[in-house]
Coordinates of C-alpha atoms and ligand atoms in Angstrom, one line a residue:
I1 CA 27.1 -23.3 -13.5
A2 CA 23.8 -22.8 -15.3
D3 CA 23.7 -19.7 -17.5
T4 CA 20.0 -19.1 -17.0
V5 CA 18.4 -18.2 -13.7
K6 CA 15.5 -20.4 -12.9
E7 CA 12.5 -18.3 -12.0
E8 CA 11.0 -19.2 -8.6
V9 CA 7.5 -20.6 -8.9
L10 CA 5.2 -19.7 -6.1
P11 CA 3.4 -22.4 -4.3
Q12 CA -0.2 -23.0 -5.5
D13 CA -1.9 -21.5 -2.4
E14 CA 0.2 -18.3 -2.7
Q15 CA -0.7 -18.1 -6.4
D16 CA -4.4 -18.5 -5.5
F17 CA -4.2 -15.7 -2.9
D18 CA -2.5 -13.4 -5.3
I19 CA -5.2 -13.9 -7.8
E20 CA -7.8 -13.2 -5.1
L21 CA -6.0 -10.0 -4.1
Q22 CA -5.8 -8.8 -7.7
K23 CA -9.5 -9.5 -8.2
F24 CA -10.3 -7.6 -5.0
A25 CA -8.1 -4.7 -6.2
A26 CA -9.9 -4.6 -9.6
S27 CA -13.3 -4.5 -7.8
V28 CA -12.4 -1.3 -5.9
E29 CA -10.5 0.6 -8.6
A30 CA -12.1 3.5 -10.4
T31 CA -14.4 2.4 -13.2
E32 CA -14.6 3.8 -16.8
G33 CA -17.8 5.7 -15.6
H34 CA -15.7 7.4 -12.8
K35 CA -13.2 8.5 -15.5
Q36 CA -16.0 9.9 -17.7
R37 CA -17.5 11.8 -14.8
R38 CA -14.1 13.2 -14.0
I39 CA -13.7 14.5 -17.5
A40 CA -17.1 16.0 -17.5
L41 CA -16.4 17.8 -14.2
L42 CA -13.2 19.2 -15.6
S43 CA -14.9 20.6 -18.7
K44 CA -17.6 22.1 -16.5
L45 CA -15.0 23.8 -14.4
S46 CA -13.1 25.0 -17.4
R47 CA -16.3 26.5 -18.8
V48 CA -17.0 28.3 -15.5
L49 CA -13.5 29.8 -15.4
Q50 CA -13.7 30.9 -19.0
T51 CA -17.0 32.5 -18.5
N52 CA -16.0 34.4 -15.3
F53 CA -12.4 35.2 -16.3
P54 CA -12.5 35.5 -20.1
E55 CA -9.3 37.6 -20.4
E56 CA -7.1 35.3 -18.3
D57 CA -4.8 32.4 -19.0
I58 CA -6.0 30.0 -16.3
E59 CA -4.9 26.4 -16.4
L60 CA -6.7 23.4 -14.9
T61 CA -4.8 20.2 -14.1
T62 CA -5.5 17.1 -12.2
F63 CA -3.2 15.4 -9.7
G64 CA -3.5 12.8 -6.9
S65 CA -4.9 9.3 -7.5
T66 CA -6.5 10.1 -10.8
E67 CA -3.0 10.8 -12.2
S68 CA -1.0 8.3 -10.3
N69 CA -3.3 5.5 -11.5
L70 CA -4.4 4.7 -7.9
A71 CA -8.0 6.0 -8.1
L72 CA -10.7 4.1 -6.3
R73 CA -14.4 4.1 -7.1
R74 CA -14.8 6.4 -4.1
S75 CA -11.9 8.7 -4.8
D76 CA -12.3 12.4 -5.2
V77 CA -10.8 14.3 -8.1
D78 CA -7.9 16.5 -7.1
I79 CA -7.7 19.6 -9.2
C80 CA -5.2 22.4 -9.3
I81 CA -6.1 25.8 -10.8
Q82 CA -3.1 27.8 -11.9
T83 CA -3.5 31.4 -12.5
H84 CA -0.6 32.6 -14.6
S85 CA -0.7 36.2 -13.6
R86 CA -0.1 37.9 -10.3
T87 CA -2.9 40.3 -11.0
S88 CA -5.4 37.5 -11.6
K89 CA -9.0 38.2 -10.6
L90 CA -9.2 34.8 -9.1
Q91 CA -7.3 35.1 -5.9
T92 CA -9.1 33.1 -3.2
T93 CA -10.6 29.7 -2.6
C94 CA -13.7 31.5 -1.2
Q95 CA -14.2 33.2 -4.5
L96 CA -14.0 29.8 -6.2
A97 CA -16.4 28.3 -3.6
R98 CA -19.0 30.9 -4.7
L99 CA -18.6 30.1 -8.3
L100 CA -19.1 26.4 -7.6
H101 CA -22.2 27.1 -5.6
E102 CA -23.7 29.1 -8.5
E103 CA -22.9 26.1 -10.7
G104 CA -25.0 23.8 -8.6
L105 CA -22.2 22.0 -6.7
V106 CA -23.1 21.2 -3.0
N107 CA -21.5 20.3 0.3
I108 CA -19.0 23.0 -0.4
V109 CA -16.3 23.3 2.3
C110 CA -13.8 26.1 1.9
I111 CA -10.6 25.7 3.9
P112 CA -8.8 29.0 3.2
R113 CA -6.4 28.9 6.1
A114 CA -5.0 25.4 5.5
R115 CA -1.3 25.0 4.6
V116 CA -2.6 24.6 1.0
P117 CA -6.0 26.4 0.8
I118 CA -8.6 24.2 -0.8
V119 CA -12.3 23.9 -1.7
K120 CA -14.0 20.6 -1.4
A121 CA -17.3 20.1 -3.2
W122 CA -19.7 17.5 -4.5
D123 CA -21.3 17.6 -7.9
P124 CA -24.7 16.0 -7.5
S125 CA -25.4 15.9 -11.3
L126 CA -22.3 13.9 -12.0
G127 CA -22.0 12.1 -8.7
I128 CA -18.4 13.0 -8.1
A129 CA -16.4 14.8 -5.4
C130 CA -13.5 17.2 -5.9
D131 CA -10.8 18.9 -4.0
I132 CA -9.6 22.1 -5.7
N133 CA -6.5 24.1 -4.8
L134 CA -5.1 27.3 -6.3
N135 CA -1.5 27.4 -7.5
N136 CA -0.1 24.4 -5.6
S137 CA 2.5 23.0 -7.9
L138 CA 4.2 20.7 -5.3
A139 CA 1.2 18.4 -5.5
K140 CA 2.0 17.7 -9.2
T141 CA 5.6 16.9 -8.3
N142 CA 4.7 14.4 -5.6
T143 CA 2.0 12.8 -7.7
A144 CA 4.6 12.2 -10.4
M145 CA 6.8 10.5 -7.8
I146 CA 3.9 8.2 -6.6
K147 CA 3.2 7.4 -10.3
A148 CA 6.8 6.4 -10.9
C149 CA 6.8 4.2 -7.8
V150 CA 3.5 2.5 -8.8
E151 CA 4.9 1.8 -12.2
Y152 CA 8.2 0.4 -10.9
D153 CA 6.9 -3.0 -10.1
A154 CA 3.5 -4.6 -11.0
R155 CA 2.9 -5.7 -7.4
I156 CA 2.8 -2.2 -6.0
R157 CA -0.4 -1.0 -7.7
P158 CA -2.8 -3.7 -6.4
M159 CA -1.3 -3.3 -2.9
A160 CA -1.6 0.4 -2.9
L161 CA -5.2 0.3 -4.1
L162 CA -6.1 -2.2 -1.4
I163 CA -4.4 -0.4 1.4
K164 CA -6.1 2.9 0.5
H165 CA -9.4 1.1 0.3
W166 CA -8.7 -0.6 3.7
A167 CA -8.0 2.8 5.2
K168 CA -11.4 4.1 4.0
C169 CA -13.3 1.0 5.1
R170 CA -11.8 1.1 8.5
K171 CA -12.5 4.9 8.7
F172 CA -9.1 6.4 9.3
N173 CA -9.1 8.1 5.9
G174 CA -12.2 10.4 5.9
T175 CA -13.8 11.6 2.8
K176 CA -13.9 15.2 4.1
G177 CA -10.3 15.3 5.1
K178 CA -11.1 14.5 8.7
G179 CA -9.3 11.2 8.6
V180 CA -6.4 10.4 10.8
L181 CA -4.2 9.9 7.7
S182 CA -4.5 11.0 4.1
S183 CA -4.4 8.4 1.3
Y184 CA -1.1 10.0 0.3
T185 CA 0.4 9.4 3.7
I186 CA -0.6 5.8 3.9
T187 CA 0.7 5.3 0.3
C188 CA 4.1 6.7 1.5
M189 CA 4.1 4.2 4.4
L190 CA 3.6 1.4 1.9
L191 CA 6.3 2.6 -0.4
N192 CA 8.8 2.9 2.5
Y193 CA 7.9 -0.7 3.7
L194 CA 8.7 -1.9 0.1
Q195 CA 12.0 0.0 0.2
L196 CA 12.9 -1.7 3.5
T197 CA 11.9 -5.2 2.5
D198 CA 14.8 -7.5 2.0
P199 CA 15.8 -7.5 -0.8
P200 CA 14.1 -4.1 -1.5
I201 CA 11.3 -4.0 -4.1
L202 CA 11.6 -0.3 -4.6
P203 CA 14.7 2.0 -4.5
S204 CA 14.9 5.3 -2.6
M205 CA 13.3 8.2 -4.3
V206 CA 16.7 9.8 -4.7
A207 CA 17.9 6.7 -6.6
L208 CA 14.7 6.7 -8.7
Q209 CA 15.2 10.3 -9.7
Q210 CA 18.9 9.8 -10.5
N211 CA 17.9 7.0 -12.7
D212 CA 15.3 9.3 -14.3
Y213 CA 12.5 7.2 -12.9
C214 CA 13.6 4.3 -15.2
K215 CA 12.4 0.8 -14.6
P216 CA 14.9 -1.7 -13.2
K217 CA 16.7 -4.4 -15.2
V218 CA 16.6 -6.9 -12.3
Q219 CA 14.1 -7.3 -9.5
L220 CA 15.7 -9.5 -6.8
N221 CA 12.6 -9.8 -4.7
E222 CA 10.2 -12.4 -6.0
K223 CA 7.8 -12.5 -3.0
S224 CA 4.1 -12.9 -3.7
I225 CA 1.8 -9.9 -3.5
G226 CA 0.0 -11.8 -0.7
S227 CA 3.1 -12.2 1.5
L228 CA 4.1 -8.6 1.0
F229 CA 0.6 -7.4 1.7
I230 CA 0.4 -9.4 4.9
G231 CA 3.9 -8.3 5.7
F232 CA 2.9 -4.6 5.5
F233 CA 0.3 -5.1 8.3
E234 CA 2.7 -7.1 10.4
Y235 CA 5.4 -4.5 10.0
Y236 CA 3.3 -1.5 11.1
G237 CA 1.4 -3.6 13.6
Y238 CA 4.4 -5.1 15.4
R239 CA 7.8 -4.2 14.2
F240 CA 8.0 -0.5 13.3
E241 CA 9.2 1.6 16.2
Y242 CA 6.9 4.5 16.2
E243 CA 8.6 6.2 19.1
S244 CA 12.0 6.4 17.5
Y245 CA 11.8 6.6 13.7
V246 CA 10.8 8.8 10.8
I247 CA 9.6 7.1 7.6
S248 CA 11.5 8.6 4.6
V249 CA 10.5 7.6 1.1
K250 CA 13.1 10.1 -0.2
Q251 CA 16.0 8.3 1.5
G252 CA 14.4 4.8 1.3
Y253 CA 15.3 4.1 4.9
L254 CA 14.3 5.2 8.4
L255 CA 15.6 8.4 10.0
S256 CA 15.9 9.0 13.7
K257 CA 13.4 11.3 15.3
K258 CA 16.1 12.6 17.6
T259 CA 18.5 13.5 14.8
K260 CA 15.7 15.3 13.0
V261 CA 14.7 17.0 16.2
W262 CA 11.2 15.7 15.7
D263 CA 11.1 13.9 19.1
S264 CA 9.8 16.6 21.3
D265 CA 6.7 17.7 19.4
Q266 CA 3.4 16.0 20.4
N267 CA 2.2 16.3 16.8
N268 CA 5.0 13.9 15.8
I269 CA 3.7 10.6 17.2
L270 CA 3.8 9.0 13.8
C271 CA 6.4 10.6 11.5
V272 CA 6.2 10.4 7.7
E273 CA 8.5 12.8 5.9
E274 CA 7.1 14.6 2.9
P275 CA 9.5 13.6 0.2
F276 CA 9.8 17.0 -1.4
N277 CA 9.8 19.1 1.8
N278 CA 11.7 17.2 4.5
M279 CA 10.6 19.7 7.2
R280 CA 7.0 18.5 7.0
N281 CA 5.5 15.6 8.8
L282 CA 2.6 14.2 6.7
A283 CA 1.3 12.3 9.7
N284 CA 1.1 15.3 12.1
T285 CA -2.7 15.0 11.9
A286 CA -2.7 11.9 14.1
N287 CA -2.5 12.2 17.9
E288 CA -1.3 9.6 20.3
M289 CA -4.6 7.8 20.8
E290 CA -5.2 7.8 17.0
V291 CA -1.8 6.3 16.3
M292 CA -2.5 3.7 19.0
G293 CA -5.8 2.9 17.2
L294 CA -4.0 2.8 13.9
R295 CA -1.5 0.3 15.2
L296 CA -4.3 -1.9 16.5
E297 CA -5.9 -1.8 13.1
F298 CA -2.7 -3.0 11.5
Q299 CA -2.5 -5.8 14.0
R300 CA -6.2 -6.7 13.4
A301 CA -5.6 -7.0 9.7
Y302 CA -2.5 -9.1 10.2
Q303 CA -4.2 -11.5 12.6
I304 CA -7.1 -12.0 10.2
L305 CA -4.9 -12.5 7.1
K306 CA -2.4 -14.8 8.9
R307 CA -5.3 -17.1 9.7
S308 CA -7.2 -17.0 6.4
R309 CA -5.3 -16.1 3.2
D310 CA -8.5 -16.3 1.1
H311 CA -11.6 -14.4 0.0
A312 CA -13.3 -14.7 3.4
G313 CA -10.1 -13.3 5.1
L314 CA -10.2 -10.3 2.7
V315 CA -13.9 -9.7 3.3
E316 CA -13.3 -9.6 7.1
T317 CA -10.2 -7.4 6.7
F318 CA -12.1 -4.8 4.7
R319 CA -15.3 -5.0 6.9
E320 CA -16.7 -1.4 7.2
F321 CA -17.8 -0.1 10.5
Ligands
GTP401 P1 -7.8 9.3 -2.9 O1 -8.3 10.6 -3.3 O2 -8.3 8.7 -1.6 O3 -7.9 8.3 -4.1 O4 -6.2 9.5 -2.7 P2 -5.1 10.2 -3.4 O5 -4.1 9.2 -3.8 O6 -5.6 11.1 -4.5 O7 -4.4 11.0 -2.3 P3 -5.0 12.3 -1.5 O8 -6.3 12.7 -2.0 O9 -4.7 12.1 -0.1 O10 -3.9 13.4 -2.0 C1 -3.8 13.8 -3.4 C2 -2.5 14.4 -3.7 O11 -2.4 15.6 -2.9 C3 -1.3 13.6 -3.4 O12 -1.0 12.8 -4.5 C4 -0.3 14.6 -3.1 O13 0.3 15.0 -4.3 C5 -1.0 15.7 -2.4 N1 -1.1 15.7 -1.0 C6 -2.0 15.1 -0.2 N2 -1.8 15.3 1.1 C7 -0.6 16.0 1.1 C8 0.1 16.6 2.2 O14 -0.2 16.4 3.4 N3 1.3 17.2 1.8 C9 1.6 17.4 0.6 N4 2.7 18.0 0.3 N5 0.9 16.9 -0.5 C10 -0.2 16.2 -0.2
MG402 MG1 -7.4 12.3 -4.0

């Protein structure tokens, strides 16, 4: 018996497609310029808060893709403002919206009655969009989870970047939050697919946390990025049973809609459990027609990539409409 395990070498065509995918992912990820603009926006906001609330201890942090290392060129900056006192003078997102307006930001949309009240805005002088919330610490926790998952295996990051980009190109992830699914939701769908792949690429979130988010010693799955990427579209296009199951990144497997008593609500056509609040369905924004459309999009991407695992196939998959 050999005492060393021979590493599987991928066939040349699979290696070529992986290189192509990685190049594509690099072409959509946020640039150094995006990072600089993000930093400039943060210091602008920090100055505005200090000027308007000089006595207060107000903390500004970023979360979302800029922290999980999944930012695209077209990503917004997700910002959390934490006021550390209950008597803070900054109490509402509408107040914040006024300050942003005075500072020259435009396209300001205030959503005060959302589950997490936010303000969306565009900074024309920096050319960057932001989503700002007040005192929502859950977002930092789930961003840390996404980050740990992305770091778990080098194949995950390019796939996640490409799938988020695909969702934007195919218009079911809107820039103004009008999309059928958020980037976060579709990222959770990818993570669960990787947990269910045989052998799994990613453990359950529970296992990851127990292991203190440590990297694995052995990775039993040596599939190419390309075959996993195509497999993702095939899985959600043809195999996943939308009617019966709930996607759970926390557990790393599928839960039954019936057991969760999520089967009788018409907002639960596609079910993606929020890992840190298992009462919440992240995909309750998608109605029956939209889920059907989404499924057809997965099928479309699969059919294209099955035929042409090359640059032309990727261009077609990501074609904007
Ligand atoms: P891009 O901005 O498109 O690059 O995507 P993103 O990866 O930043 O994701 P998105 O903007 O959709 O969400 C940013 C962060 O907000 C996520 O990392 C989550 O922490 C949080 N978030 C987004 N949507 C939800 C939601 O529906 N529920 C909860 N609990 N958190 C959410
Ligand atoms: Mg974001």
